XYZ file of C-alpha atoms in Angstrom:
449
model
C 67.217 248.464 52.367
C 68.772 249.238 49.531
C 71.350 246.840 48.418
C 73.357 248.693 45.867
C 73.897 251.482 48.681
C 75.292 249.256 50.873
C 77.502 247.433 48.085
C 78.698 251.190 47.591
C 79.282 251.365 51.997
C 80.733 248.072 51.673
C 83.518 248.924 48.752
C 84.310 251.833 51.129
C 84.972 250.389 53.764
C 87.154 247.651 52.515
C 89.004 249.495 50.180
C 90.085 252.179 53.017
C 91.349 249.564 55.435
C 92.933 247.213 52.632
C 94.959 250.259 51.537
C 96.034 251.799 55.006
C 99.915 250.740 56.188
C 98.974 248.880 59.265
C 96.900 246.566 57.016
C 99.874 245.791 55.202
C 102.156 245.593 57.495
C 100.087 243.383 59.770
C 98.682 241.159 56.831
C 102.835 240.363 55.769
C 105.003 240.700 59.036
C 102.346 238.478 61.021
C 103.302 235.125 59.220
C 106.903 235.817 59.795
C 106.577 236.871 63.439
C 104.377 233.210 63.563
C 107.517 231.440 62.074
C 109.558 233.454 64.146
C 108.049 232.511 66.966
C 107.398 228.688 66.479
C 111.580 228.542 65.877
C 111.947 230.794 68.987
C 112.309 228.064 71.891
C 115.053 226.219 69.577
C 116.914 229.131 68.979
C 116.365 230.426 72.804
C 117.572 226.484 73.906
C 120.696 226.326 71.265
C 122.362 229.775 72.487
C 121.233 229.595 76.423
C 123.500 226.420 77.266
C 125.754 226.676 79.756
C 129.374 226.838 78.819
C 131.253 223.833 80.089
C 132.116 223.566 84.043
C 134.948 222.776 86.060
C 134.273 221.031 89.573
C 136.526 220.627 92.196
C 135.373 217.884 94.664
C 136.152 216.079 97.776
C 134.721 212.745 97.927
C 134.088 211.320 101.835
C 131.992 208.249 100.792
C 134.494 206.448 99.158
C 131.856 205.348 96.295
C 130.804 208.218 94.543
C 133.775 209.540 92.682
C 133.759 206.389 90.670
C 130.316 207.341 88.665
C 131.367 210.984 88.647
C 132.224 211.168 84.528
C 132.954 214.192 82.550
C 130.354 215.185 80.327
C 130.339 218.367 77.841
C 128.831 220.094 80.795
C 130.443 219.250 83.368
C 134.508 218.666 83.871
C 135.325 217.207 87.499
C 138.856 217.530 89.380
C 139.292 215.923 92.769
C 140.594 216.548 95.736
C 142.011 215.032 98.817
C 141.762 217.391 101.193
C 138.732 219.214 102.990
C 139.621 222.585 103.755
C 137.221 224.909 102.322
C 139.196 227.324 102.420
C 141.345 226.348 99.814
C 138.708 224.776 97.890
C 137.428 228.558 97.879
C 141.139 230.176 96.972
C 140.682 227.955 94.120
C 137.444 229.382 92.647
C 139.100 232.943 92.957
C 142.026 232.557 91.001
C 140.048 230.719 88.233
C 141.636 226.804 88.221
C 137.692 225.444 89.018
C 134.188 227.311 88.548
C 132.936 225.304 91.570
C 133.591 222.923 94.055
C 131.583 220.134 96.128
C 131.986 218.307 99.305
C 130.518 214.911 99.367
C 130.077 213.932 103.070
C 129.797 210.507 104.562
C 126.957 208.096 103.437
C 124.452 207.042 106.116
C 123.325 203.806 107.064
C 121.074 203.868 104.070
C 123.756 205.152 101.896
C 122.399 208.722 101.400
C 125.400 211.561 101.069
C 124.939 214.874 101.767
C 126.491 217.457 99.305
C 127.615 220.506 99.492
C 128.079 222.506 96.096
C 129.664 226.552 96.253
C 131.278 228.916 93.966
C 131.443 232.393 93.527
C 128.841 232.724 91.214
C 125.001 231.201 91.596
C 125.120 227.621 90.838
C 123.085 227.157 87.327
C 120.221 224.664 87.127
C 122.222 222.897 84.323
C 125.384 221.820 86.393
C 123.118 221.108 89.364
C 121.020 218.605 87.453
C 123.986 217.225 85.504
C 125.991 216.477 88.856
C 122.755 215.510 90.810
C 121.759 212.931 88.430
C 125.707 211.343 88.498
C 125.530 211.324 92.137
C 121.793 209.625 91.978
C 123.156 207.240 90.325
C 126.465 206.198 92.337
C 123.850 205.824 95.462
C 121.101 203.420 93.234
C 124.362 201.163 91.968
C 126.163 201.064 95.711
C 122.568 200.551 96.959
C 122.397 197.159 94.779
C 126.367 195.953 95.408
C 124.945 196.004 99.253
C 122.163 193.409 98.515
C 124.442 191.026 97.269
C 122.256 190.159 94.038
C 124.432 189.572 90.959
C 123.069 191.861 87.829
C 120.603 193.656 90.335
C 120.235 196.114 87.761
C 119.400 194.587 84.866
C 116.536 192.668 86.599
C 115.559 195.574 87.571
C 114.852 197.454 84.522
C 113.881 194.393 82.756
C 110.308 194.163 84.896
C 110.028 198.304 84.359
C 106.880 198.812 82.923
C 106.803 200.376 79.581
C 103.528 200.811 78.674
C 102.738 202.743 75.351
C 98.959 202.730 74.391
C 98.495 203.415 70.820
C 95.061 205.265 69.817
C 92.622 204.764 66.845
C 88.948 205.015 65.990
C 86.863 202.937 63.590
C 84.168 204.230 61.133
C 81.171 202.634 60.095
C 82.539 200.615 57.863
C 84.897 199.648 60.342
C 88.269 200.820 58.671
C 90.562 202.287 60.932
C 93.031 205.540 61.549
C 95.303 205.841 63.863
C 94.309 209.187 66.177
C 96.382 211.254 68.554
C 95.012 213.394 71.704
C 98.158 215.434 71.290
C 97.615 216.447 67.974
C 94.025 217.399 68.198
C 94.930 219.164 71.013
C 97.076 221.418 69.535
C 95.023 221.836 66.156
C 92.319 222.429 68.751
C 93.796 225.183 70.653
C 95.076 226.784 67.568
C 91.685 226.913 65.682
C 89.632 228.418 69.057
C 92.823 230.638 69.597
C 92.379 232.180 65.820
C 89.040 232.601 65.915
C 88.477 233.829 69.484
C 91.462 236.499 68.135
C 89.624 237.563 64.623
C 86.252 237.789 66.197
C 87.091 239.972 69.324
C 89.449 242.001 67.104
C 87.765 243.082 63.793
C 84.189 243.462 65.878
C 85.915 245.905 68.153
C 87.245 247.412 64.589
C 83.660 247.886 64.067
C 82.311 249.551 66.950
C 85.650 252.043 66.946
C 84.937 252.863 63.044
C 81.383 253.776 64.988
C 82.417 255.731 67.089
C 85.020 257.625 65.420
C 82.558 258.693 62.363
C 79.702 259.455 65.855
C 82.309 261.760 67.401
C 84.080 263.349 64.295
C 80.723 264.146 62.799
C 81.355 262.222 59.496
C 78.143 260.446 60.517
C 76.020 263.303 60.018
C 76.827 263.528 56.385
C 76.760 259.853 55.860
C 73.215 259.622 57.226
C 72.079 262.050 54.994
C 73.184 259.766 51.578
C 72.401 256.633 53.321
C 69.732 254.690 55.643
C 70.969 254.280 58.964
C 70.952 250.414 58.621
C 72.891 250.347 54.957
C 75.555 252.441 56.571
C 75.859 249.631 59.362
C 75.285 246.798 57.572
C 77.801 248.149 54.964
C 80.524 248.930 57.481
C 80.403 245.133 58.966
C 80.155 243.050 55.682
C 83.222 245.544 54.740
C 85.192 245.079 57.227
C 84.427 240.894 57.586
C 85.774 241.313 53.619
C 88.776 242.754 55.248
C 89.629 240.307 57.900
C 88.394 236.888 55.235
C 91.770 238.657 52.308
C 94.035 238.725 55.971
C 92.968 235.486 56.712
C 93.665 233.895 53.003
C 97.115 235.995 52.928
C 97.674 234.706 56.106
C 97.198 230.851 54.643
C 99.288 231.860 51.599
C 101.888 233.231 53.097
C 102.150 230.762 55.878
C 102.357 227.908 53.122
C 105.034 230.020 50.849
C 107.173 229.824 54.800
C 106.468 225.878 54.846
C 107.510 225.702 51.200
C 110.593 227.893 51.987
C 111.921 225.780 55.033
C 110.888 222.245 52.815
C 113.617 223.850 50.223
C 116.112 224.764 53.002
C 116.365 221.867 54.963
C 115.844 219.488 51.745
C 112.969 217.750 50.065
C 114.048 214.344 51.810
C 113.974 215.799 55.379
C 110.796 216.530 55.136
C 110.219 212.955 53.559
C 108.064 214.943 51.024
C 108.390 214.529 46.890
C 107.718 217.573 44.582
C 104.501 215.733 43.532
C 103.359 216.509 46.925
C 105.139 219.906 47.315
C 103.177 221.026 43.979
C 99.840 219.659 45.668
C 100.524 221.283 48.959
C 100.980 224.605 47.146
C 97.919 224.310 45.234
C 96.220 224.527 48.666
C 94.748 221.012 48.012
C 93.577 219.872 51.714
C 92.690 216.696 50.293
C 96.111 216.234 48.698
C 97.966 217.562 52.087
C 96.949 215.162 54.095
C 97.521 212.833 51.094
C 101.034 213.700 51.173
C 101.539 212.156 54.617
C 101.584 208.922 53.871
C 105.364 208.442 53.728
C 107.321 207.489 56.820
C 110.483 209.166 58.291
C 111.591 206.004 60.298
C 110.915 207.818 63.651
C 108.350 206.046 65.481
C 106.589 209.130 66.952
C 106.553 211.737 63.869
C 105.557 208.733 62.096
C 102.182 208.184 64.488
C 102.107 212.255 64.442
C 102.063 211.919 60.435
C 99.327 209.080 60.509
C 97.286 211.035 63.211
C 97.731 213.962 60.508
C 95.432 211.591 58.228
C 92.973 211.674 60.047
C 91.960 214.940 60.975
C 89.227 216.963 58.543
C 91.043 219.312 57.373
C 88.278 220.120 54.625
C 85.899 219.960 57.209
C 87.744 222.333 59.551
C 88.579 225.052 56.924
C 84.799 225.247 55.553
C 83.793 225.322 59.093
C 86.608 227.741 59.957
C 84.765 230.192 57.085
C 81.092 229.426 58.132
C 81.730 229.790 61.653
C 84.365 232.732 61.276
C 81.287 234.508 59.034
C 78.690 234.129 61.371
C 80.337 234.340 64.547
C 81.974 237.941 63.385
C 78.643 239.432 61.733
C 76.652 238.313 65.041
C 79.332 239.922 68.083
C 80.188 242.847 64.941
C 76.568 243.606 64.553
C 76.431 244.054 68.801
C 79.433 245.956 68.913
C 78.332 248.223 65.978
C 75.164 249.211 68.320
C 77.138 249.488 71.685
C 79.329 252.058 69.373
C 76.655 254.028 68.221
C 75.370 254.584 72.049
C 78.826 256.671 73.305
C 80.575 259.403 72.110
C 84.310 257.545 72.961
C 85.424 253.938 74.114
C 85.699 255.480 78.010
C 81.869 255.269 77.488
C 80.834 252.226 75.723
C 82.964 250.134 78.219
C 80.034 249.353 80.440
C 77.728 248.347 77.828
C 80.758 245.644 76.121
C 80.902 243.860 79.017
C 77.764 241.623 78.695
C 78.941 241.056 74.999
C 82.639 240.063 75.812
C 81.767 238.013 78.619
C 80.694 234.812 76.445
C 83.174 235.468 74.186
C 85.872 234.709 77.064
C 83.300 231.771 78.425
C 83.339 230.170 75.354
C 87.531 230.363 74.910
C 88.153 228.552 78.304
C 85.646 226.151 77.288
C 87.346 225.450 74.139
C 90.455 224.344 76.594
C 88.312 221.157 77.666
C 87.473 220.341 73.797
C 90.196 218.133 73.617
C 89.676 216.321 76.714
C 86.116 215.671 76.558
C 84.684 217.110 73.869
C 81.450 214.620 74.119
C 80.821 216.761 77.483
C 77.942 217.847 78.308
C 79.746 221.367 79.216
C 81.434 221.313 75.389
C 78.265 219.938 73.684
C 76.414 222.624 74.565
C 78.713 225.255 74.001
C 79.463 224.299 70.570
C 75.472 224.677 70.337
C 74.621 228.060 72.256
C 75.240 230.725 69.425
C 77.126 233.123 71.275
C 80.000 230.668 72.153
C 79.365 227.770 69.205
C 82.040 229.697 66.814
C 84.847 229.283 69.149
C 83.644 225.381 71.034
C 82.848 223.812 67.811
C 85.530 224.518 65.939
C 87.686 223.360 69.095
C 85.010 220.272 68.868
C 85.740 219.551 64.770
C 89.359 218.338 65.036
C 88.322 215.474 66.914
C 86.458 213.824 64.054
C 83.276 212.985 66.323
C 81.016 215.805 65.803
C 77.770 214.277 63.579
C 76.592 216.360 60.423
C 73.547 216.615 62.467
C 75.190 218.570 65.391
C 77.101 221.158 63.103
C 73.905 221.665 61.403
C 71.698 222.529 64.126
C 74.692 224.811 65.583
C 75.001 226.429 62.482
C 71.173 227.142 62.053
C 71.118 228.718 65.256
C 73.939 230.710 65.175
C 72.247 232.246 61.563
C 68.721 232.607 63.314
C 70.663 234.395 66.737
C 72.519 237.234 63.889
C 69.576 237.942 62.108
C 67.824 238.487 65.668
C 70.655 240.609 67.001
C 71.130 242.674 63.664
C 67.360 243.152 63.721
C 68.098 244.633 67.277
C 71.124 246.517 66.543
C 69.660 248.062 63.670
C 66.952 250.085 65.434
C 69.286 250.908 68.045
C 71.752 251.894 66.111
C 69.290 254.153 63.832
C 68.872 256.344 67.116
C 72.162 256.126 68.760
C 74.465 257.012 66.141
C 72.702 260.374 65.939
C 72.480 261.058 70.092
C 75.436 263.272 71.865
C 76.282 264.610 74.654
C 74.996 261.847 76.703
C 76.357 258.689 78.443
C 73.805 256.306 77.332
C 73.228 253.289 79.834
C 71.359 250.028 79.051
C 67.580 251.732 80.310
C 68.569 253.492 77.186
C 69.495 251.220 74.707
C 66.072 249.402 75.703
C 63.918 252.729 75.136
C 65.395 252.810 71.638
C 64.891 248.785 71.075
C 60.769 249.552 71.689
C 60.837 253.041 69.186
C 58.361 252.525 66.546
């Protein structure tokens, strides 16, 4: 194999895709549709309140009126008469948005209630008004046992129990650790890499197929070896995906240093020393920058958890696994491609490839939890689902140098195996048409001298 032919395949490739508009609109309107989205449920839960309610209500227990309090929700208006009727003739003409009938309390001082109006009753006022009323039964509840400051005793032997997490090295220094954090870094990792590898291997095999069906192949073959031309097309196209990803990081960082100038260095309990370091895309120095505390108990745990986490670790891992996990499922997907003439035909033959690749994503979701298990263990060892389980594994700080070796060497031995096969398949494929090629004949091609 020529290597300066497939430096000329790879250049190609790459520079064709970096220059095309969905590259660049993907590559700069993804970070903000990320930021977008992460400020989505605040926006979503600051304009979907409920504009303040009036109640009318006509209280039969003779307790509960005294806990019912106006809130910015909620605005109550009683009555003393139970005709609902007029209670209704009210809600018409506008002077209340609802009214409630609180019946009689039973022996154990449970009311019913009755709530109406003219429009459906929203989740917000229900809650607001249940919880009031919950509350008028508990404290009538406790003036019936006669106990003087009921209450208090009663939230004063409450349990409040709040475990705090760590883990010791060697050494036995200490860092404070949080399940909810490596969770999320977790599910974000697997998430990202599940998403590159699926999509810029299927970018692969549809570059395949669209040179196999167009004909552009023909002409190809006849400058290049078979193998350069595929080998060329996937290291290309992994070029393509590793700038996205590094934009991706840059830009994402630029949107962090944005909001850190918006809402105000001190908010963010960060200095410029720090900002500068966190720009420089220093891991090292950005988790070094969250040593300061904000005075909030829990961002301050979430800040010390922060500490931590291997963030070096997980961003050379990220690349290593991101490398080898895309040139081992692009190097499959490059000879599925060359074996039909369209996707409608190569749909049959991706299923044995895709299925690990989903196997090893729900696996990822137990990382977290267990990710000692047998089950995650040896996923973040088996080649064709380590890239995703490991790099769910990394965050928790417990996977040995030993472990991501061993994965790592396998999952370089497995590509080199499968590009092997794909190689000779794909040198016969690529130039077969007319046919809807099953696996029978993938196999015959596999054993071709």
């Amino acid at each position: 194999m020529n290597m300066r032919t497939v430096g000329v395949v790879i250049s190609r490739e790459y520079m064709t895709r970096v220059k095309k508009k969905s590259f660049l609109v993907i590559t700069f309107v993804v970070p903000l549709l990320f930021a977008a989205l992460c400020m989505l449920p605040s926006i979503i839960m600051l304009f979907a309140k409920d504009k303040a309610q009036t109640v009318g209500y006509v209280d039969e227990s003779g307790f509960v009126s005294a806990k019912l309090v106006n809130t910015d929700a909620v605005t109550y208006f009683p009555y003393d008469f139970v005709d609902e009727e007029q209670l209704r003739a009210k809600v018409n003409s506008g002077e209340i948005d609802a009214y409630m009938i609180i019946g009689k309390a039973d022996s154990t001082l449970n009311v019913p209630v009755k709530m109406a109006s003219d429009k459906s009753v929203s989740m917000d006022l229900k809650d607001a008004v249940s919880a009031q009323i919950k509350e008028a039964v508990e404290e009538a509840r406790m003036d019936r046992t006669g106990i003087e400051g009921l209450r208090e005793i009663m939230e004063s032997i409450e349990p409040r129990i709040d475990i705090k997490t760590s883990k010791f090295d060697a050494d036995g220094e200490e860092s404070v650790t949080s399940t909810d954090v490596t969770m999320i870094i977790s599910l974000i990792l697997s998430t990202i890499i599940y998403m590159f590898i699926a999509m810029f291997s299927g970018m692969v095999m549809s570059s395949v197929i669209e040179e196999k069906s167009s004909r552009i192949v023909e002409v190809l073959i006849s400058s290049v070896k078979s193998t350069e031309l595929m080998f060329g097309k996937i290291i290309g196209v992994a070029l393509v995906a590793l700038t996205q990803f590094f934009l991706w990081v840059i830009l994402a960082g630029a949107l962090v240093g944005i909001g850190g100038a918006v809402l105000g260095a001190e908010s963010l309990g960060q200095s410029a020393e720090a900002m500068s370091q966190i720009s420089a895309m220093d891991p090292t120095a950005m988790v070094d920058s969250l040593s300061f505390t904000t005075g909030n108990a829990e961002i301050d745990e979430v800040l010390l958890s922060l500490k931590s986490v291997p963030f070096l670790e997980i961003i050379v891992a990220f690349v290593i696994y991101f490398v080898l996990g895309y040139l081992l499922y692009a190097s499959l997907f490059a000879a599925i491609g060359s074996a039909g003439d369209n996707e409608a035909d190569t749909q049959q033959l991706q299923l044995p490839v895709t299925i690990p690749l989903l196997i090893s994503f729900f696996i990822a979701f137990y990382a977290f939890k267990a990710p000692e298990s047998q089950v995650v263990f040896w996923g973040s060892m088996i080649p064709f689902t380590s890239p995703i389980v490991m790099l769910a594994r990394i965050p928790s700080g417990d996977v040995q140098m030993w472990e991501l070796a061993v994965s790592i060497l396998l999952l370089l031995l497995t590509f080199i195996a499968c590009a092997w096969a794909s190689a000779k398949i794909y040198k016969v494929g690529v130039l077969m048409y007319g046919k809807k090629n099953s696996f029978k004949d993938l196999w015959k091609w596999l054993k071709q001298k």
